[in-house]
Amino acid sequence: MPTRRQAIATLGFAGAALTLSCPAAETDYRIRPWTGDSFVPMHAIRDGLASLPLPAPERRVEVAIVGGGLAGLAVATLLRDRDLLLVEREAEPGGVAKSGRWRDVDYALGSAYFVDVSEPYGAFYDMLGLVPRPAPEPENRLITARAGSSNALDGDLRGPYEELRARMARLVESPDFPRLPIEAASTGALALDRVSLREFLAREHIDPALFGYLDAFSLSALGAPLAEVSAYAGVNFLSEMAGRVYAFPGGNAALAKAMVGKIAAAGTGRIATGASVYAVEPAEGGDARVAWFDGQDPSRTQCVAARWVVLAAPYFFAARIVRGLGPDAKARMTVLRQGSFLVANCCFEGATSTGAYDCWTPEAGSFTDVLDAGWALGEARPRDHGVLTVYAPFRDPDSGRRRMRDGDGSALAAPVAEELRRFLPEVFAEARLAEIRLTRWGHHHLVATPGAVEMMRALPKRIGNVLLAHSDGQGMPAVESAIIEAHRAAATIRRG
């Protein structure tokens, strides 16, 4: 079953906070420095640094892990009894799961909740010492012009919505449910990968009145609208309607922080941050090599030799740094689509309750949904301030990447603030928007287009002693995908 899967990374953007003056003085708010993708070193690799020679290895380890997102951290956690080094480009590991804090409210920078607590996920969370807590109900609210300030899912759409939930519940129990791992998929489940989610919903006679909401859901969770995503991935994600969602304050950063704690407890010097890997050289019967440069000074290069390398990075990037990768595999890995989007954490002085954990706004032009960061706190939420986390995926990822790379935070924040006022006027009646904190994800996560699952099933997961272990390997950007891939890589290494 799915999660709120939104891949993230973090980068401090130099410069003072900007101030955006709105028409009315009482709506003035500050825009804080950017966080998000470190695109500069990655573009440097793309534009030529990937061809740099590898320096002599400075040390040898049994396992080198490239990428400190959820998959890389999970591999390191599972193999924490081994001699290992995890290399991460950002100043802080976490990948799809990082958080920020405003006053005493923790908020997600991306991935906010998860759903599946069955095996092997439940046992993994237990090992981390985490007790999943369901988000307080109601979990979802649908805001439309017709419904006004009420929840459209409690009005005219209640019947169609309950029918969809019942349909998802039946599918979850079916042998043809599109489950993880994708290698275990039935023939019937794989047939879903050949059609779009929109085609599937129409075929199942789901009320088209729900399509606006489901389009926003698909765009937010999978990086593309209904007509552009595989029904395999889409149904897997929509199945969360059949159960509960689990949310920690600050989102899924709790998972990443718990894993970092486990890795650190097993030994010092196991995570190297600020390191941009530009080359991975596999070996047959010997040591592989991993080379990186300092994110602040590309002239400073380092290298490590390893019995095993786990490449826990997106496939489109992995294909660019693995030396000796076959042209067919490289072509298939680099053709994969990547979504892009903005996350705007809006900090309010005053009461900010939105009436639900996740508010969906299919009629908004600048974002798809708004999470109430204080909702996960329950009765402990502060009553005089709060944070709303706004997810704003771009329908045109290339355009989104350009706009975020240009860095005009004012231009990106203004429509978010304006439409928040339009769709959540009750918040502005009780509170003042004091600050917006923008996070940019240029290559946020894999877009699971029709055929993506079958493509990932066919791609090799091993090149010599280099193992690919990233959520991409399951054809969808899921926390569960990352954990599945990590377990596979760890099992291969343990078998030797």
Short mmCIF file of C-alpha atoms in Angstrom, two decimals, residues 190-483:
data_model
loop_
_atom_site.label_atom_id
_atom_site.label_comp_id
_atom_site.label_asym_id
_atom_site.label_seq_id
_atom_site.Cartn_x
_atom_site.Cartn_y
_atom_site.Cartn_z
CA LEU A 190 0.48 -6.00 -14.59
CA ALA A 191 -2.34 -5.36 -17.06
CA LEU A 192 -3.07 -2.18 -15.07
CA ASP A 193 0.36 -0.86 -15.99
CA ARG A 194 -0.67 -0.71 -19.64
CA VAL A 195 -3.48 1.80 -19.09
CA SER A 196 -3.70 5.18 -17.44
CA LEU A 197 -5.34 5.71 -14.09
CA ARG A 198 -8.02 7.81 -15.80
CA GLU A 199 -8.82 4.96 -18.18
CA PHE A 200 -9.08 2.55 -15.26
CA LEU A 201 -11.41 4.82 -13.29
CA ALA A 202 -13.65 5.31 -16.32
CA ARG A 203 -13.69 1.56 -16.95
CA GLU A 204 -14.72 0.98 -13.33
CA HIS A 205 -17.53 3.54 -13.70
CA ILE A 206 -16.18 5.80 -10.97
CA ASP A 207 -18.29 8.95 -10.87
CA PRO A 208 -16.55 11.62 -13.04
CA ALA A 209 -17.58 14.20 -10.43
CA LEU A 210 -14.65 12.85 -8.37
CA PHE A 211 -12.09 13.28 -11.15
CA GLY A 212 -11.10 16.81 -10.15
CA TYR A 213 -10.21 15.62 -6.66
CA LEU A 214 -8.47 12.50 -7.97
CA ASP A 215 -6.54 14.53 -10.54
CA ALA A 216 -5.20 16.74 -7.74
CA PHE A 217 -4.33 13.63 -5.71
CA SER A 218 -2.49 12.06 -8.63
CA LEU A 219 -0.58 15.23 -9.43
CA SER A 220 0.46 15.73 -5.81
CA ALA A 221 1.40 12.12 -5.06
CA LEU A 222 2.64 10.87 -8.43
CA GLY A 223 3.78 14.04 -10.18
CA ALA A 224 1.29 13.93 -13.05
CA PRO A 225 -2.50 13.99 -13.61
CA LEU A 226 -4.74 10.93 -13.97
CA ALA A 227 -4.33 10.64 -17.72
CA GLU A 228 -0.52 10.44 -17.49
CA VAL A 229 0.11 7.89 -14.74
CA SER A 230 0.01 4.12 -14.76
CA ALA A 231 -3.10 2.57 -13.25
CA TYR A 232 -0.79 0.13 -11.44
CA ALA A 233 0.84 2.95 -9.48
CA GLY A 234 -2.36 4.98 -9.26
CA VAL A 235 -4.47 2.20 -7.78
CA ASN A 236 -1.66 1.34 -5.38
CA PHE A 237 -1.69 4.94 -4.15
CA LEU A 238 -5.48 5.33 -4.09
CA SER A 239 -5.76 2.24 -1.91
CA GLU A 240 -4.83 4.45 1.05
CA MET A 241 -8.51 5.42 1.01
CA ALA A 242 -9.28 1.94 2.32
CA GLY A 243 -7.28 2.46 5.51
CA ARG A 244 -5.72 5.09 7.75
CA VAL A 245 -2.74 7.34 7.26
CA TYR A 246 0.00 7.62 9.87
CA ALA A 247 1.72 10.92 10.54
CA PHE A 248 4.46 12.10 12.85
CA PRO A 249 4.95 15.79 13.65
CA GLY A 250 7.23 17.06 10.92
CA GLY A 251 6.23 14.25 8.57
CA ASN A 252 8.40 11.33 7.55
CA ALA A 253 11.54 13.06 8.76
CA ALA A 254 10.93 10.97 11.89
CA LEU A 255 11.82 7.86 9.87
CA ALA A 256 15.03 9.39 8.51
CA LYS A 257 16.13 10.72 11.92
CA ALA A 258 15.52 7.35 13.56
CA MET A 259 17.64 5.61 10.93
CA VAL A 260 20.46 8.15 11.27
CA GLY A 261 20.39 7.46 15.01
CA LYS A 262 20.71 3.70 14.48
CA ILE A 263 23.59 4.13 12.04
CA ALA A 264 25.44 6.56 14.33
CA ALA A 265 24.98 4.26 17.34
CA ALA A 266 26.75 1.48 15.44
CA GLY A 267 29.95 3.50 14.88
CA THR A 268 31.33 6.94 14.08
CA GLY A 269 32.24 8.36 10.67
CA ARG A 270 29.70 6.33 8.76
CA ILE A 271 27.96 9.21 6.95
CA ALA A 272 29.79 11.73 4.74
CA THR A 273 27.67 14.74 3.79
CA GLY A 274 28.27 17.57 1.32
CA ALA A 275 29.77 14.99 -1.05
CA SER A 276 28.65 14.95 -4.70
CA VAL A 277 29.34 11.54 -6.24
CA TYR A 278 30.40 11.85 -9.88
CA ALA A 279 31.60 8.32 -10.64
CA VAL A 280 30.91 4.74 -9.60
CA GLU A 281 33.18 2.13 -11.13
CA PRO A 282 31.93 -1.47 -10.79
CA ALA A 283 34.29 -4.44 -10.60
CA GLU A 284 34.06 -8.18 -11.17
CA GLY A 285 35.93 -10.10 -8.49
CA GLY A 286 37.54 -7.02 -6.95
CA ASP A 287 36.72 -3.73 -5.30
CA ALA A 288 34.41 -1.17 -6.84
CA ARG A 289 35.28 2.53 -6.49
CA VAL A 290 33.18 5.57 -5.65
CA ALA A 291 34.47 9.09 -6.29
CA TRP A 292 33.01 12.40 -5.21
CA PHE A 293 33.85 16.08 -4.97
CA ASP A 294 33.19 18.61 -2.25
CA GLY A 295 29.94 20.42 -2.92
CA GLN A 296 31.57 23.73 -2.02
CA ASP A 297 34.85 23.09 -3.84
CA PRO A 298 34.68 20.76 -6.89
CA SER A 299 38.48 20.69 -7.09
CA ARG A 300 38.57 18.60 -3.92
CA THR A 301 37.94 15.00 -4.91
CA GLN A 302 37.94 11.83 -2.83
CA CYS A 303 37.56 8.14 -3.52
CA VAL A 304 36.73 5.00 -1.57
CA ALA A 305 37.11 1.34 -2.54
CA ALA A 306 34.38 -1.11 -1.52
CA ARG A 307 33.53 -4.79 -1.78
CA TRP A 308 29.95 -3.69 -2.49
CA VAL A 309 28.43 -0.43 -3.67
CA VAL A 310 24.74 0.30 -3.18
CA LEU A 311 23.59 3.03 -5.53
CA ALA A 312 20.56 4.49 -3.74
CA ALA A 313 20.05 7.38 -6.17
CA PRO A 314 17.37 8.11 -8.78
CA TYR A 315 17.85 6.04 -11.89
CA PHE A 316 18.20 8.99 -14.25
CA PHE A 317 21.18 10.17 -12.18
CA ALA A 318 22.61 6.69 -11.51
CA ALA A 319 22.82 6.12 -15.28
CA ARG A 320 25.07 9.17 -15.60
CA ILE A 321 27.63 8.19 -12.98
CA VAL A 322 28.04 4.40 -13.37
CA ARG A 323 31.08 3.72 -15.52
CA GLY A 324 30.65 0.96 -18.09
CA LEU A 325 26.85 0.86 -18.01
CA GLY A 326 25.46 -0.68 -21.20
CA PRO A 327 23.89 1.74 -23.70
CA ASP A 328 20.50 0.01 -23.65
CA ALA A 329 20.15 0.18 -19.86
CA LYS A 330 21.43 3.77 -19.81
CA ALA A 331 18.91 4.84 -22.45
CA ARG A 332 16.02 3.26 -20.55
CA MET A 333 17.10 4.77 -17.24
CA THR A 334 17.55 8.31 -18.58
CA VAL A 335 14.26 8.38 -20.48
CA LEU A 336 12.30 8.16 -17.22
CA ARG A 337 10.28 11.30 -16.39
CA GLN A 338 10.86 13.26 -13.20
CA GLY A 339 8.27 15.55 -11.63
CA SER A 340 9.03 18.97 -10.15
CA PHE A 341 7.28 20.97 -7.51
CA LEU A 342 7.29 23.61 -4.88
CA VAL A 343 6.46 23.18 -1.21
CA ALA A 344 5.43 26.34 0.64
CA ASN A 345 5.28 26.18 4.42
CA CYS A 346 3.08 29.07 5.48
CA CYS A 347 3.58 30.25 9.05
CA PHE A 348 0.65 31.95 10.79
CA GLU A 349 0.23 34.00 13.94
CA GLY A 350 -3.13 32.97 15.34
CA ALA A 351 -5.38 29.88 15.24
CA THR A 352 -4.94 27.94 11.97
CA SER A 353 -7.10 24.80 12.10
CA THR A 354 -8.25 23.80 8.61
CA GLY A 355 -10.79 21.21 9.73
CA ALA A 356 -8.85 18.23 8.35
CA TYR A 357 -5.37 16.83 8.06
CA ASP A 358 -5.19 17.25 4.25
CA CYS A 359 -7.32 19.80 2.39
CA TRP A 360 -7.66 19.22 -1.37
CA THR A 361 -8.23 22.18 -3.70
CA PRO A 362 -8.74 20.90 -7.28
CA GLU A 363 -9.96 24.31 -8.43
CA ALA A 364 -6.80 26.11 -7.30
CA GLY A 365 -4.38 27.04 -10.04
CA SER A 366 -1.19 27.15 -7.99
CA PHE A 367 -1.39 24.14 -5.65
CA THR A 368 -3.17 20.83 -5.12
CA ASP A 369 -3.49 20.40 -1.36
CA VAL A 370 -2.71 21.86 2.04
CA LEU A 371 -1.56 19.87 5.07
CA ASP A 372 -2.21 21.21 8.55
CA ALA A 373 1.17 20.64 10.23
CA GLY A 374 -0.38 20.91 13.69
CA TRP A 375 -3.02 18.27 13.00
CA ALA A 376 -0.65 15.42 13.93
CA LEU A 377 -0.19 17.00 17.38
CA GLY A 378 -3.82 16.44 18.33
CA GLU A 379 -4.68 18.12 21.61
CA ALA A 380 -1.10 19.34 21.98
CA ARG A 381 -1.29 21.66 18.97
CA PRO A 382 -0.67 25.33 19.81
CA ARG A 383 -3.73 27.57 19.70
CA ASP A 384 -2.08 30.86 18.86
CA HIS A 385 0.11 29.92 15.87
CA GLY A 386 0.52 27.20 13.26
CA VAL A 387 1.92 26.10 9.91
CA LEU A 388 0.15 25.04 6.72
CA THR A 389 2.21 22.96 4.28
CA VAL A 390 1.18 23.72 0.70
CA TYR A 391 2.05 21.27 -2.10
CA ALA A 392 2.40 22.90 -5.52
CA PRO A 393 3.44 20.40 -8.23
CA PHE A 394 4.04 21.72 -11.73
CA ARG A 395 2.00 20.24 -14.56
CA ASP A 396 4.93 21.10 -16.81
CA PRO A 397 7.98 19.82 -14.86
CA ASP A 398 10.53 21.46 -17.19
CA SER A 399 8.89 24.85 -16.78
CA GLY A 400 8.77 24.34 -13.02
CA ARG A 401 12.45 23.50 -12.90
CA ARG A 402 13.32 26.67 -14.79
CA ARG A 403 11.18 28.86 -12.56
CA MET A 404 12.60 27.43 -9.35
CA ARG A 405 16.16 27.57 -10.66
CA ASP A 406 15.64 31.26 -11.47
CA GLY A 407 14.90 31.68 -7.77
CA ASP A 408 12.15 34.33 -7.85
CA GLY A 409 10.51 33.36 -4.57
CA SER A 410 8.16 36.35 -4.57
CA ALA A 411 6.64 35.37 -7.91
CA LEU A 412 6.10 31.77 -6.75
CA ALA A 413 4.79 32.64 -3.30
CA ALA A 414 2.28 35.32 -4.33
CA PRO A 415 -0.31 33.04 -6.03
CA VAL A 416 -0.01 30.54 -3.15
CA ALA A 417 -0.85 33.24 -0.59
CA GLU A 418 -3.66 34.61 -2.74
CA GLU A 419 -5.32 31.24 -3.28
CA LEU A 420 -4.88 30.20 0.34
CA ARG A 421 -6.96 33.25 1.22
CA ARG A 422 -9.55 32.25 -1.35
CA PHE A 423 -9.91 28.58 -0.38
CA LEU A 424 -9.27 28.80 3.37
CA PRO A 425 -10.76 32.18 4.34
CA GLU A 426 -11.58 30.91 7.82
CA VAL A 427 -7.86 30.66 8.61
CA PHE A 428 -7.27 34.28 7.61
CA ALA A 429 -10.24 35.36 9.73
CA GLU A 430 -8.43 34.10 12.83
CA ALA A 431 -4.75 34.41 11.90
CA ARG A 432 -2.17 36.49 10.05
CA LEU A 433 0.21 35.02 7.49
CA ALA A 434 3.62 36.02 8.85
CA GLU A 435 6.09 34.05 6.74
CA ILE A 436 6.40 31.68 3.77
CA ARG A 437 9.23 29.16 3.60
CA LEU A 438 9.78 27.82 0.09
CA THR A 439 11.32 24.45 -0.79
CA ARG A 440 12.15 23.55 -4.38
CA TRP A 441 12.33 20.05 -5.81
CA GLY A 442 13.57 20.19 -9.39
CA HIS A 443 13.67 16.42 -10.02
CA HIS A 444 11.32 15.49 -7.26
CA HIS A 445 10.43 11.91 -8.01
CA LEU A 446 9.79 9.38 -10.72
CA VAL A 447 6.57 9.92 -12.67
CA ALA A 448 5.01 6.48 -12.98
CA THR A 449 3.76 6.73 -16.56
CA PRO A 450 1.97 3.75 -18.16
CA GLY A 451 4.54 1.03 -18.76
CA ALA A 452 6.91 2.25 -16.04
CA VAL A 453 6.37 -0.80 -13.82
CA GLU A 454 7.12 -3.28 -16.60
CA MET A 455 10.17 -1.23 -17.59
CA MET A 456 11.51 -1.31 -14.04
CA ARG A 457 10.90 -5.06 -13.81
CA ALA A 458 13.09 -5.52 -16.89
CA LEU A 459 15.97 -3.26 -15.86
CA PRO A 460 18.99 -4.88 -14.16
CA LYS A 461 19.37 -4.24 -10.43
CA ARG A 462 23.00 -5.32 -10.38
CA ILE A 463 26.06 -4.27 -12.38
CA GLY A 464 29.01 -6.34 -11.16
CA ASN A 465 29.27 -5.54 -7.46
CA VAL A 466 27.13 -2.40 -7.74
CA LEU A 467 23.52 -2.83 -6.59
CA LEU A 468 20.76 -0.41 -7.55
CA ALA A 469 18.48 0.27 -4.58
CA HIS A 470 16.16 3.25 -4.93
CA SER A 471 12.39 3.68 -4.86
CA ASP A 472 12.57 4.09 -8.67
CA GLY A 473 13.22 0.35 -8.82
CA GLN A 474 9.60 -0.29 -7.87
CA GLY A 475 8.25 2.10 -10.49
CA MET A 476 6.70 4.53 -8.03
CA PRO A 477 7.94 7.10 -5.48
CA ALA A 478 6.98 5.32 -2.28
CA VAL A 479 8.47 4.96 1.18
CA GLU A 480 7.57 1.29 0.84
CA SER A 481 9.43 1.14 -2.47
CA ALA A 482 12.56 2.44 -0.76
CA ILE A 483 12.27 -0.09 2.07
#
